[in-house]
JSON list of N, CA and C in Angstrom, two decimals:
[
{"chain": "A", "resi": 28, "resn": "MET", "atom": "N", "xyz": [280.75, 135.34, -32.39]},
{"chain": "A", "resi": 28, "resn": "MET", "atom": "CA", "xyz": [280.57, 135.83, -30.94]},
{"chain": "A", "resi": 28, "resn": "MET", "atom": "C", "xyz": [280.72, 134.52, -29.94]},
{"chain": "A", "resi": 29, "resn": "LYS", "atom": "N", "xyz": [281.00, 135.06, -28.81]},
{"chain": "A", "resi": 29, "resn": "LYS", "atom": "CA", "xyz": [281.69, 133.95, -27.67]},
{"chain": "A", "resi": 29, "resn": "LYS", "atom": "C", "xyz": [280.36, 133.74, -26.95]},
{"chain": "A", "resi": 30, "resn": "SER", "atom": "N", "xyz": [279.91, 132.13, -26.93]},
{"chain": "A", "resi": 30, "resn": "SER", "atom": "CA", "xyz": [278.99, 131.89, -26.04]},
{"chain": "A", "resi": 30, "resn": "SER", "atom": "C", "xyz": [278.73, 132.27, -24.89]},
{"chain": "A", "resi": 31, "resn": "PRO", "atom": "N", "xyz": [277.77, 132.53, -24.32]},
{"chain": "A", "resi": 31, "resn": "PRO", "atom": "CA", "xyz": [277.88, 132.80, -22.64]},
{"chain": "A", "resi": 31, "resn": "PRO", "atom": "C", "xyz": [277.81, 131.30, -21.93]},
{"chain": "A", "resi": 32, "resn": "VAL", "atom": "N", "xyz": [277.76, 130.26, -22.66]},
{"chain": "A", "resi": 32, "resn": "VAL", "atom": "CA", "xyz": [277.69, 129.11, -21.88]},
{"chain": "A", "resi": 32, "resn": "VAL", "atom": "C", "xyz": [279.14, 128.57, -21.51]},
{"chain": "A", "resi": 33, "resn": "VAL", "atom": "N", "xyz": [279.67, 128.05, -20.47]},
{"chain": "A", "resi": 33, "resn": "VAL", "atom": "CA", "xyz": [280.87, 127.94, -20.29]},
{"chain": "A", "resi": 33, "resn": "VAL", "atom": "C", "xyz": [281.01, 126.27, -20.03]},
{"chain": "A", "resi": 34, "resn": "LYS", "atom": "N", "xyz": [281.57, 125.66, -20.71]},
{"chain": "A", "resi": 34, "resn": "LYS", "atom": "CA", "xyz": [281.88, 123.97, -20.45]},
{"chain": "A", "resi": 34, "resn": "LYS", "atom": "C", "xyz": [283.13, 123.95, -19.59]},
{"chain": "A", "resi": 35, "resn": "ARG", "atom": "N", "xyz": [282.83, 122.98, -18.33]},
{"chain": "A", "resi": 35, "resn": "ARG", "atom": "CA", "xyz": [283.84, 122.94, -17.37]},
{"chain": "A", "resi": 35, "resn": "ARG", "atom": "C", "xyz": [284.13, 121.10, -17.17]},
{"chain": "A", "resi": 36, "resn": "SER", "atom": "N", "xyz": [285.35, 120.63, -17.10]},
{"chain": "A", "resi": 36, "resn": "SER", "atom": "CA", "xyz": [285.33, 119.37, -16.60]},
{"chain": "A", "resi": 36, "resn": "SER", "atom": "C", "xyz": [285.31, 119.21, -14.85]},
{"chain": "A", "resi": 37, "resn": "ILE", "atom": "N", "xyz": [284.67, 118.25, -14.40]},
{"chain": "A", "resi": 37, "resn": "ILE", "atom": "CA", "xyz": [284.44, 118.59, -12.90]},
{"chain": "A", "resi": 37, "resn": "ILE", "atom": "C", "xyz": [284.66, 116.90, -12.44]},
{"chain": "A", "resi": 38, "resn": "VAL", "atom": "N", "xyz": [285.16, 116.34, -11.29]},
{"chain": "A", "resi": 38, "resn": "VAL", "atom": "CA", "xyz": [285.07, 115.29, -10.74]},
{"chain": "A", "resi": 38, "resn": "VAL", "atom": "C", "xyz": [283.96, 115.09, -9.93]},
{"chain": "A", "resi": 39, "resn": "VAL", "atom": "N", "xyz": [283.10, 114.12, -10.46]},
{"chain": "A", "resi": 39, "resn": "VAL", "atom": "CA", "xyz": [281.79, 113.94, -9.36]},
{"chain": "A", "resi": 39, "resn": "VAL", "atom": "C", "xyz": [281.82, 112.34, -9.30]},
{"chain": "A", "resi": 40, "resn": "ALA", "atom": "N", "xyz": [281.92, 112.08, -7.96]},
{"chain": "A", "resi": 40, "resn": "ALA", "atom": "CA", "xyz": [281.68, 110.81, -7.53]},
{"chain": "A", "resi": 40, "resn": "ALA", "atom": "C", "xyz": [282.95, 109.90, -7.82]},
{"chain": "A", "resi": 41, "resn": "GLY", "atom": "N", "xyz": [284.05, 110.52, -8.09]},
{"chain": "A", "resi": 41, "resn": "GLY", "atom": "CA", "xyz": [285.23, 109.63, -8.49]},
{"chain": "A", "resi": 41, "resn": "GLY", "atom": "C", "xyz": [285.29, 109.55, -10.16]},
{"chain": "A", "resi": 42, "resn": "HIS", "atom": "N", "xyz": [284.36, 110.29, -11.01]},
{"chain": "A", "resi": 42, "resn": "HIS", "atom": "CA", "xyz": [284.52, 110.19, -12.24]},
{"chain": "A", "resi": 42, "resn": "HIS", "atom": "C", "xyz": [284.39, 111.52, -12.89]},
{"chain": "A", "resi": 43, "resn": "LYS", "atom": "N", "xyz": [285.07, 111.45, -13.88]},
{"chain": "A", "resi": 43, "resn": "LYS", "atom": "CA", "xyz": [285.31, 113.05, -14.55]},
{"chain": "A", "resi": 43, "resn": "LYS", "atom": "C", "xyz": [284.17, 113.17, -15.35]},
{"chain": "A", "resi": 44, "resn": "THR", "atom": "N", "xyz": [283.75, 114.27, -15.55]},
{"chain": "A", "resi": 44, "resn": "THR", "atom": "CA", "xyz": [282.53, 114.58, -16.50]},
{"chain": "A", "resi": 44, "resn": "THR", "atom": "C", "xyz": [282.76, 116.02, -16.73]},
{"chain": "A", "resi": 45, "resn": "SER", "atom": "N", "xyz": [281.88, 116.52, -18.10]},
{"chain": "A", "resi": 45, "resn": "SER", "atom": "CA", "xyz": [281.82, 117.98, -18.23]},
{"chain": "A", "resi": 45, "resn": "SER", "atom": "C", "xyz": [280.44, 118.45, -18.23]},
{"chain": "A", "resi": 46, "resn": "VAL", "atom": "N", "xyz": [280.57, 119.64, -17.70]},
{"chain": "A", "resi": 46, "resn": "VAL", "atom": "CA", "xyz": [279.24, 120.41, -17.47]},
{"chain": "A", "resi": 46, "resn": "VAL", "atom": "C", "xyz": [279.32, 121.81, -18.08]},
{"chain": "A", "resi": 47, "resn": "SER", "atom": "N", "xyz": [277.94, 121.91, -18.77]},
{"chain": "A", "resi": 47, "resn": "SER", "atom": "CA", "xyz": [277.89, 123.34, -19.38]},
{"chain": "A", "resi": 47, "resn": "SER", "atom": "C", "xyz": [277.05, 124.00, -18.74]},
{"chain": "A", "resi": 48, "resn": "LEU", "atom": "N", "xyz": [277.52, 125.31, -18.38]},
{"chain": "A", "resi": 48, "resn": "LEU", "atom": "CA", "xyz": [276.56, 126.08, -17.68]},
{"chain": "A", "resi": 48, "resn": "LEU", "atom": "C", "xyz": [276.91, 127.83, -17.92]},
{"chain": "A", "resi": 49, "resn": "GLU", "atom": "N", "xyz": [276.30, 128.76, -17.85]},
{"chain": "A", "resi": 49, "resn": "GLU", "atom": "CA", "xyz": [276.35, 130.10, -17.92]},
{"chain": "A", "resi": 49, "resn": "GLU", "atom": "C", "xyz": [277.27, 130.45, -16.87]},
{"chain": "A", "resi": 50, "resn": "GLU", "atom": "N", "xyz": [278.07, 131.52, -16.97]},
{"chain": "A", "resi": 50, "resn": "GLU", "atom": "CA", "xyz": [279.21, 131.96, -15.84]},
{"chain": "A", "resi": 50, "resn": "GLU", "atom": "C", "xyz": [278.38, 132.04, -14.61]},
{"chain": "A", "resi": 51, "resn": "ALA", "atom": "N", "xyz": [277.00, 133.05, -15.03]},
{"chain": "A", "resi": 51, "resn": "ALA", "atom": "CA", "xyz": [276.65, 133.21, -13.58]},
{"chain": "A", "resi": 51, "resn": "ALA", "atom": "C", "xyz": [276.23, 132.03, -12.71]},
{"chain": "A", "resi": 52, "resn": "PHE", "atom": "N", "xyz": [276.11, 130.91, -13.29]},
{"chain": "A", "resi": 52, "resn": "PHE", "atom": "CA", "xyz": [275.61, 129.56, -12.64]},
{"chain": "A", "resi": 52, "resn": "PHE", "atom": "C", "xyz": [277.26, 129.19, -11.80]},
{"chain": "A", "resi": 53, "resn": "TRP", "atom": "N", "xyz": [278.24, 129.13, -12.75]},
{"chain": "A", "resi": 53, "resn": "TRP", "atom": "CA", "xyz": [279.52, 128.92, -12.10]},
{"chain": "A", "resi": 53, "resn": "TRP", "atom": "C", "xyz": [279.65, 129.81, -10.84]},
{"chain": "A", "resi": 54, "resn": "ASN", "atom": "N", "xyz": [279.27, 130.96, -10.96]},
{"chain": "A", "resi": 54, "resn": "ASN", "atom": "CA", "xyz": [280.00, 131.90, -9.86]},
{"chain": "A", "resi": 54, "resn": "ASN", "atom": "C", "xyz": [278.83, 131.57, -8.61]},
{"chain": "A", "resi": 55, "resn": "GLY", "atom": "N", "xyz": [277.84, 131.47, -9.03]},
{"chain": "A", "resi": 55, "resn": "GLY", "atom": "CA", "xyz": [276.72, 130.97, -7.82]},
{"chain": "A", "resi": 55, "resn": "GLY", "atom": "C", "xyz": [277.06, 129.64, -6.98]},
{"chain": "A", "resi": 56, "resn": "MET", "atom": "N", "xyz": [277.59, 128.75, -8.16]},
{"chain": "A", "resi": 56, "resn": "MET", "atom": "CA", "xyz": [278.03, 127.54, -7.34]},
{"chain": "A", "resi": 56, "resn": "MET", "atom": "C", "xyz": [279.10, 127.73, -6.64]},
{"chain": "A", "resi": 57, "resn": "LYS", "atom": "N", "xyz": [280.31, 128.36, -6.80]},
{"chain": "A", "resi": 57, "resn": "LYS", "atom": "CA", "xyz": [281.46, 128.84, -6.35]},
{"chain": "A", "resi": 57, "resn": "LYS", "atom": "C", "xyz": [281.01, 129.48, -5.03]},
{"chain": "A", "resi": 58, "resn": "GLU", "atom": "N", "xyz": [279.90, 130.45, -4.96]},
{"chain": "A", "resi": 58, "resn": "GLU", "atom": "CA", "xyz": [279.83, 131.32, -3.57]},
{"chain": "A", "resi": 58, "resn": "GLU", "atom": "C", "xyz": [279.01, 130.00, -2.68]},
{"chain": "A", "resi": 59, "resn": "ILE", "atom": "N", "xyz": [278.01, 129.48, -3.05]},
{"chain": "A", "resi": 59, "resn": "ILE", "atom": "CA", "xyz": [277.54, 128.30, -2.33]},
{"chain": "A", "resi": 59, "resn": "ILE", "atom": "C", "xyz": [278.36, 127.26, -1.77]},
{"chain": "A", "resi": 60, "resn": "SER", "atom": "N", "xyz": [279.35, 126.59, -2.64]},
{"chain": "A", "resi": 60, "resn": "SER", "atom": "CA", "xyz": [280.28, 125.79, -2.02]},
{"chain": "A", "resi": 60, "resn": "SER", "atom": "C", "xyz": [281.26, 126.49, -1.04]},
{"chain": "A", "resi": 61, "resn": "GLY", "atom": "N", "xyz": [281.66, 127.61, -1.13]},
{"chain": "A", "resi": 61, "resn": "GLY", "atom": "CA", "xyz": [282.21, 128.34, -0.11]},
{"chain": "A", "resi": 61, "resn": "GLY", "atom": "C", "xyz": [281.66, 128.61, 1.05]},
{"chain": "A", "resi": 62, "resn": "LEU", "atom": "N", "xyz": [280.22, 128.95, 0.94]},
{"chain": "A", "resi": 62, "resn": "LEU", "atom": "CA", "xyz": [279.47, 129.26, 2.15]},
{"chain": "A", "resi": 62, "resn": "LEU", "atom": "C", "xyz": [279.32, 127.82, 2.78]},
{"chain": "A", "resi": 63, "resn": "ARG", "atom": "N", "xyz": [279.31, 126.51, 2.09]},
{"chain": "A", "resi": 63, "resn": "ARG", "atom": "CA", "xyz": [279.26, 125.39, 2.88]},
{"chain": "A", "resi": 63, "resn": "ARG", "atom": "C", "xyz": [280.53, 124.76, 3.12]},
{"chain": "A", "resi": 64, "resn": "ASN", "atom": "N", "xyz": [281.65, 125.59, 2.94]},
{"chain": "A", "resi": 64, "resn": "ASN", "atom": "CA", "xyz": [282.98, 124.88, 3.25]},
{"chain": "A", "resi": 64, "resn": "ASN", "atom": "C", "xyz": [282.95, 123.50, 2.46]},
{"chain": "A", "resi": 65, "resn": "MET", "atom": "N", "xyz": [282.57, 123.52, 1.28]},
{"chain": "A", "resi": 65, "resn": "MET", "atom": "CA", "xyz": [282.74, 122.28, 0.41]},
{"chain": "A", "resi": 65, "resn": "MET", "atom": "C", "xyz": [283.59, 122.66, -1.08]},
{"chain": "A", "resi": 66, "resn": "THR", "atom": "N", "xyz": [284.06, 121.75, -1.46]},
{"chain": "A", "resi": 66, "resn": "THR", "atom": "CA", "xyz": [284.74, 121.93, -2.65]},
{"chain": "A", "resi": 66, "resn": "THR", "atom": "C", "xyz": [283.36, 121.84, -3.75]},
{"chain": "A", "resi": 67, "resn": "LEU", "atom": "N", "xyz": [283.94, 122.45, -4.71]},
{"chain": "A", "resi": 67, "resn": "LEU", "atom": "CA", "xyz": [282.82, 122.44, -5.91]},
{"chain": "A", "resi": 67, "resn": "LEU", "atom": "C", "xyz": [282.55, 121.15, -6.55]},
{"chain": "A", "resi": 68, "resn": "SER", "atom": "N", "xyz": [283.46, 120.23, -6.42]},
{"chain": "A", "resi": 68, "resn": "SER", "atom": "CA", "xyz": [283.07, 118.93, -6.78]},
{"chain": "A", "resi": 68, "resn": "SER", "atom": "C", "xyz": [282.32, 118.07, -5.69]},
{"chain": "A", "resi": 69, "resn": "GLU", "atom": "N", "xyz": [282.36, 118.39, -4.36]},
{"chain": "A", "resi": 69, "resn": "GLU", "atom": "CA", "xyz": [281.50, 117.91, -3.49]},
{"chain": "A", "resi": 69, "resn": "GLU", "atom": "C", "xyz": [279.94, 118.38, -3.84]},
{"chain": "A", "resi": 70, "resn": "LEU", "atom": "N", "xyz": [279.80, 119.84, -4.11]},
{"chain": "A", "resi": 70, "resn": "LEU", "atom": "CA", "xyz": [278.53, 120.18, -4.23]},
{"chain": "A", "resi": 70, "resn": "LEU", "atom": "C", "xyz": [277.86, 119.73, -5.29]},
{"chain": "A", "resi": 71, "resn": "VAL", "atom": "N", "xyz": [278.66, 119.64, -6.45]},
{"chain": "A", "resi": 71, "resn": "VAL", "atom": "CA", "xyz": [278.21, 118.96, -7.50]},
{"chain": "A", "resi": 71, "resn": "VAL", "atom": "C", "xyz": [277.64, 117.36, -7.37]},
{"chain": "A", "resi": 72, "resn": "GLY", "atom": "N", "xyz": [278.49, 116.80, -6.64]},
{"chain": "A", "resi": 72, "resn": "GLY", "atom": "CA", "xyz": [278.13, 115.40, -6.44]},
{"chain": "A", "resi": 72, "resn": "GLY", "atom": "C", "xyz": [276.91, 115.34, -5.59]},
{"chain": "A", "resi": 73, "resn": "GLU", "atom": "N", "xyz": [276.87, 115.99, -4.72]},
{"chain": "A", "resi": 73, "resn": "GLU", "atom": "CA", "xyz": [275.52, 116.35, -3.80]},
{"chain": "A", "resi": 73, "resn": "GLU", "atom": "C", "xyz": [274.14, 116.58, -4.54]},
{"chain": "A", "resi": 74, "resn": "ILE", "atom": "N", "xyz": [274.40, 117.63, -5.49]},
{"chain": "A", "resi": 74, "resn": "ILE", "atom": "CA", "xyz": [273.23, 117.78, -6.42]},
{"chain": "A", "resi": 74, "resn": "ILE", "atom": "C", "xyz": [272.90, 116.74, -7.48]},
{"chain": "A", "resi": 75, "resn": "ASP", "atom": "N", "xyz": [274.14, 115.95, -8.03]},
{"chain": "A", "resi": 75, "resn": "ASP", "atom": "CA", "xyz": [273.81, 114.91, -8.76]},
{"chain": "A", "resi": 75, "resn": "ASP", "atom": "C", "xyz": [273.21, 113.54, -8.00]},
{"chain": "A", "resi": 76, "resn": "SER", "atom": "N", "xyz": [273.53, 113.42, -6.77]},
{"chain": "A", "resi": 76, "resn": "SER", "atom": "CA", "xyz": [273.09, 112.34, -5.93]},
{"chain": "A", "resi": 76, "resn": "SER", "atom": "C", "xyz": [271.68, 112.49, -5.60]},
{"chain": "A", "resi": 77, "resn": "ASN", "atom": "N", "xyz": [271.02, 113.88, -5.51]},
{"chain": "A", "resi": 77, "resn": "ASN", "atom": "CA", "xyz": [269.79, 114.12, -5.14]},
{"chain": "A", "resi": 77, "resn": "ASN", "atom": "C", "xyz": [268.81, 114.64, -6.30]},
{"chain": "A", "resi": 78, "resn": "ARG", "atom": "N", "xyz": [269.18, 114.65, -7.58]},
{"chain": "A", "resi": 78, "resn": "ARG", "atom": "CA", "xyz": [268.47, 115.07, -8.54]},
{"chain": "A", "resi": 78, "resn": "ARG", "atom": "C", "xyz": [267.55, 113.96, -9.01]},
{"chain": "A", "resi": 79, "resn": "GLN", "atom": "N", "xyz": [266.22, 114.31, -9.37]},
{"chain": "A", "resi": 79, "resn": "GLN", "atom": "CA", "xyz": [265.22, 113.20, -9.66]},
{"chain": "A", "resi": 79, "resn": "GLN", "atom": "C", "xyz": [265.13, 112.89, -11.03]},
{"chain": "A", "resi": 80, "resn": "GLN", "atom": "N", "xyz": [265.58, 114.09, -12.10]},
{"chain": "A", "resi": 80, "resn": "GLN", "atom": "CA", "xyz": [265.37, 113.67, -13.32]},
{"chain": "A", "resi": 80, "resn": "GLN", "atom": "C", "xyz": [266.44, 114.66, -14.02]},
{"chain": "A", "resi": 81, "resn": "GLY", "atom": "N", "xyz": [266.23, 114.60, -15.54]},
{"chain": "A", "resi": 81, "resn": "GLY", "atom": "CA", "xyz": [267.08, 115.85, -16.00]},
{"chain": "A", "resi": 81, "resn": "GLY", "atom": "C", "xyz": [268.29, 115.37, -16.07]},
{"chain": "A", "resi": 82, "resn": "ASN", "atom": "N", "xyz": [269.16, 116.47, -17.06]},
{"chain": "A", "resi": 82, "resn": "ASN", "atom": "CA", "xyz": [270.58, 116.37, -17.05]},
{"chain": "A", "resi": 82, "resn": "ASN", "atom": "C", "xyz": [271.57, 116.98, -15.99]},
{"chain": "A", "resi": 83, "resn": "LEU", "atom": "N", "xyz": [272.25, 116.93, -15.63]},
{"chain": "A", "resi": 83, "resn": "LEU", "atom": "CA", "xyz": [273.16, 117.52, -14.45]},
{"chain": "A", "resi": 83, "resn": "LEU", "atom": "C", "xyz": [273.28, 118.97, -14.73]},
{"chain": "A", "resi": 84, "resn": "SER", "atom": "N", "xyz": [273.50, 119.44, -15.83]},
{"chain": "A", "resi": 84, "resn": "SER", "atom": "CA", "xyz": [273.36, 120.98, -16.02]},
{"chain": "A", "resi": 84, "resn": "SER", "atom": "C", "xyz": [272.01, 121.61, -15.60]},
{"chain": "A", "resi": 85, "resn": "SER", "atom": "N", "xyz": [270.96, 120.95, -16.06]},
{"chain": "A", "resi": 85, "resn": "SER", "atom": "CA", "xyz": [269.80, 121.73, -15.57]},
{"chain": "A", "resi": 85, "resn": "SER", "atom": "C", "xyz": [269.59, 121.35, -14.22]},
{"chain": "A", "resi": 86, "resn": "ALA", "atom": "N", "xyz": [270.01, 120.15, -13.65]},
{"chain": "A", "resi": 86, "resn": "ALA", "atom": "CA", "xyz": [269.79, 119.98, -12.03]},
{"chain": "A", "resi": 86, "resn": "ALA", "atom": "C", "xyz": [270.72, 121.08, -11.07]},
{"chain": "A", "resi": 87, "resn": "ILE", "atom": "N", "xyz": [271.72, 121.43, -11.66]},
{"chain": "A", "resi": 87, "resn": "ILE", "atom": "CA", "xyz": [272.73, 122.42, -11.32]},
{"chain": "A", "resi": 87, "resn": "ILE", "atom": "C", "xyz": [271.98, 124.06, -11.24]},
{"chain": "A", "resi": 88, "resn": "ARG", "atom": "N", "xyz": [271.26, 124.39, -12.46]},
{"chain": "A", "resi": 88, "resn": "ARG", "atom": "CA", "xyz": [270.76, 125.54, -12.37]},
{"chain": "A", "resi": 88, "resn": "ARG", "atom": "C", "xyz": [269.33, 125.67, -11.74]},
{"chain": "A", "resi": 89, "resn": "LEU", "atom": "N", "xyz": [268.88, 124.64, -11.68]},
{"chain": "A", "resi": 89, "resn": "LEU", "atom": "CA", "xyz": [267.56, 124.50, -10.87]},
{"chain": "A", "resi": 89, "resn": "LEU", "atom": "C", "xyz": [268.18, 124.50, -9.22]},
{"chain": "A", "resi": 90, "resn": "PHE", "atom": "N", "xyz": [269.01, 123.98, -8.76]},
{"chain": "A", "resi": 90, "resn": "PHE", "atom": "CA", "xyz": [269.72, 123.96, -7.45]},
{"chain": "A", "resi": 90, "resn": "PHE", "atom": "C", "xyz": [270.09, 125.46, -6.94]},
{"chain": "A", "resi": 91, "resn": "VAL", "atom": "N", "xyz": [270.64, 126.00, -7.96]},
{"chain": "A", "resi": 91, "resn": "VAL", "atom": "CA", "xyz": [271.23, 127.53, -7.76]},
{"chain": "A", "resi": 91, "resn": "VAL", "atom": "C", "xyz": [269.93, 128.44, -7.67]},
{"chain": "A", "resi": 92, "resn": "LEU", "atom": "N", "xyz": [269.19, 128.39, -8.65]},
{"chain": "A", "resi": 92, "resn": "LEU", "atom": "CA", "xyz": [267.95, 128.90, -8.57]},
{"chain": "A", "resi": 92, "resn": "LEU", "atom": "C", "xyz": [267.24, 129.32, -7.24]},
{"chain": "A", "resi": 93, "resn": "ASP", "atom": "N", "xyz": [267.01, 127.76, -6.85]},
{"chain": "A", "resi": 93, "resn": "ASP", "atom": "CA", "xyz": [266.23, 127.45, -5.45]},
{"chain": "A", "resi": 93, "resn": "ASP", "atom": "C", "xyz": [267.07, 128.22, -4.29]},
{"chain": "A", "resi": 94, "resn": "TYR", "atom": "N", "xyz": [268.36, 127.82, -4.37]},
{"chain": "A", "resi": 94, "resn": "TYR", "atom": "CA", "xyz": [269.07, 128.41, -3.26]},
{"chain": "A", "resi": 94, "resn": "TYR", "atom": "C", "xyz": [269.16, 129.95, -2.86]},
{"chain": "A", "resi": 95, "resn": "PHE", "atom": "N", "xyz": [269.34, 130.66, -4.03]},
{"chain": "A", "resi": 95, "resn": "PHE", "atom": "CA", "xyz": [269.14, 131.90, -4.10]},
{"chain": "A", "resi": 95, "resn": "PHE", "atom": "C", "xyz": [267.82, 132.68, -3.82]},
{"chain": "A", "resi": 96, "resn": "ARG", "atom": "N", "xyz": [266.70, 131.97, -4.43]},
{"chain": "A", "resi": 96, "resn": "ARG", "atom": "CA", "xyz": [265.35, 132.59, -4.06]},
{"chain": "A", "resi": 96, "resn": "ARG", "atom": "C", "xyz": [265.00, 132.25, -2.87]},
{"chain": "A", "resi": 97, "resn": "THR", "atom": "N", "xyz": [265.35, 131.03, -2.28]},
{"chain": "A", "resi": 97, "resn": "THR", "atom": "CA", "xyz": [265.16, 130.76, -0.91]},
{"chain": "A", "resi": 97, "resn": "THR", "atom": "C", "xyz": [265.86, 131.96, 0.06]},
{"chain": "A", "resi": 98, "resn": "ARG", "atom": "N", "xyz": [267.11, 132.24, -0.20]},
{"chain": "A", "resi": 98, "resn": "ARG", "atom": "CA", "xyz": [267.54, 133.34, 0.54]},
{"chain": "A", "resi": 98, "resn": "ARG", "atom": "C", "xyz": [266.89, 134.48, 0.38]},
{"chain": "A", "resi": 99, "resn": "ALA", "atom": "N", "xyz": [266.29, 134.70, -0.61]},
{"chain": "A", "resi": 99, "resn": "ALA", "atom": "CA", "xyz": [265.73, 135.95, -1.03]},
{"chain": "A", "resi": 99, "resn": "ALA", "atom": "C", "xyz": [264.36, 135.98, -0.18]},
{"chain": "A", "resi": 100, "resn": "MET", "atom": "N", "xyz": [263.86, 135.13, -0.07]},
{"chain": "A", "resi": 100, "resn": "MET", "atom": "CA", "xyz": [262.34, 134.94, 0.40]},
{"chain": "A", "resi": 100, "resn": "MET", "atom": "C", "xyz": [262.26, 135.74, 1.67]},
{"chain": "A", "resi": 101, "resn": "PRO", "atom": "N", "xyz": [263.04, 135.52, 2.62]},
{"chain": "A", "resi": 101, "resn": "PRO", "atom": "CA", "xyz": [262.77, 136.40, 3.99]},
{"chain": "A", "resi": 101, "resn": "PRO", "atom": "C", "xyz": [262.64, 138.03, 3.88]},
{"chain": "A", "resi": 102, "resn": "ALA", "atom": "N", "xyz": [263.31, 138.35, 2.86]},
{"chain": "A", "resi": 102, "resn": "ALA", "atom": "CA", "xyz": [263.16, 139.94, 2.54]},
{"chain": "A", "resi": 102, "resn": "ALA", "atom": "C", "xyz": [261.78, 140.10, 1.66]},
{"chain": "A", "resi": 103, "resn": "ALA", "atom": "N", "xyz": [261.50, 139.50, 1.07]},
{"chain": "A", "resi": 103, "resn": "ALA", "atom": "CA", "xyz": [260.01, 139.50, 0.41]},
{"chain": "A", "resi": 103, "resn": "ALA", "atom": "C", "xyz": [258.80, 139.37, 1.14]},
{"chain": "A", "resi": 104, "resn": "THR", "atom": "N", "xyz": [259.05, 138.32, 2.24]},
{"chain": "A", "resi": 104, "resn": "THR", "atom": "CA", "xyz": [257.93, 138.19, 3.08]},
{"chain": "A", "resi": 104, "resn": "THR", "atom": "C", "xyz": [257.89, 138.89, 4.28]},
{"chain": "A", "resi": 105, "resn": "ALA", "atom": "N", "xyz": [258.98, 139.87, 4.54]},
{"chain": "A", "resi": 105, "resn": "ALA", "atom": "CA", "xyz": [258.80, 140.80, 5.46]},
{"chain": "A", "resi": 105, "resn": "ALA", "atom": "C", "xyz": [257.43, 141.57, 5.83]},
{"chain": "A", "resi": 106, "resn": "ALA", "atom": "N", "xyz": [257.16, 141.87, 7.23]},
{"chain": "A", "resi": 106, "resn": "ALA", "atom": "CA", "xyz": [255.90, 142.56, 7.38]},
{"chain": "A", "resi": 106, "resn": "ALA", "atom": "C", "xyz": [255.90, 143.74, 6.45]},
{"chain": "A", "resi": 107, "resn": "PRO", "atom": "N", "xyz": [254.55, 144.14, 6.20]},
{"chain": "A", "resi": 107, "resn": "PRO", "atom": "CA", "xyz": [254.50, 145.34, 5.54]},
{"chain": "A", "resi": 107, "resn": "PRO", "atom": "C", "xyz": [255.12, 146.68, 6.04]},
{"chain": "A", "resi": 108, "resn": "GLU", "atom": "N", "xyz": [254.95, 146.67, 7.30]},
{"chain": "A", "resi": 108, "resn": "GLU", "atom": "CA", "xyz": [255.42, 148.00, 7.81]},
{"chain": "A", "resi": 108, "resn": "GLU", "atom": "C", "xyz": [257.19, 147.84, 8.08]},
{"chain": "A", "resi": 109, "resn": "ALA", "atom": "N", "xyz": [257.72, 146.70, 7.91]},
{"chain": "A", "resi": 109, "resn": "ALA", "atom": "CA", "xyz": [259.01, 146.81, 7.78]},
{"chain": "A", "resi": 109, "resn": "ALA", "atom": "C", "xyz": [259.67, 147.05, 6.50]},
{"chain": "A", "resi": 110, "resn": "ARG", "atom": "N", "xyz": [258.98, 146.99, 5.25]},
{"chain": "A", "resi": 110, "resn": "ARG", "atom": "CA", "xyz": [259.55, 147.35, 4.08]},
{"chain": "A", "resi": 110, "resn": "ARG", "atom": "C", "xyz": [259.28, 148.92, 3.91]},
{"chain": "A", "resi": 111, "resn": "PRO", "atom": "N", "xyz": [260.44, 148.99, 3.15]},
{"chain": "A", "resi": 111, "resn": "PRO", "atom": "CA", "xyz": [260.70, 150.60, 2.78]},
{"chain": "A", "resi": 111, "resn": "PRO", "atom": "C", "xyz": [259.36, 150.80, 1.84]},
{"chain": "A", "resi": 112, "resn": "GLN", "atom": "N", "xyz": [258.89, 152.37, 2.11]},
{"chain": "A", "resi": 112, "resn": "GLN", "atom": "CA", "xyz": [257.72, 152.75, 1.17]},
{"chain": "A", "resi": 112, "resn": "GLN", "atom": "C", "xyz": [258.36, 153.23, -0.02]},
{"chain": "A", "resi": 113, "resn": "SER", "atom": "N", "xyz": [257.51, 153.01, -1.11]},
{"chain": "A", "resi": 113, "resn": "SER", "atom": "CA", "xyz": [257.97, 153.63, -2.40]},
{"chain": "A", "resi": 113, "resn": "SER", "atom": "C", "xyz": [257.36, 155.06, -2.38]}
]
């Protein structure tokens, strides 16, 4: 059975490294980098330079989760009368 984790090589701050992430996280990273007009390498470099601890793959997962959670927040915090009724 094929593993859901995909390992890719990427250049970060001028050096080549391998990062293992699930395909959904790679897709999220591509979407974020496109919206920010950055390359994937530039975005990973930014995440790498801002991480406090843990490995790079974990830092990327947390970054992607936080990015999409923050984008979803306005919809979740809309006034009750603005939300569709169930």
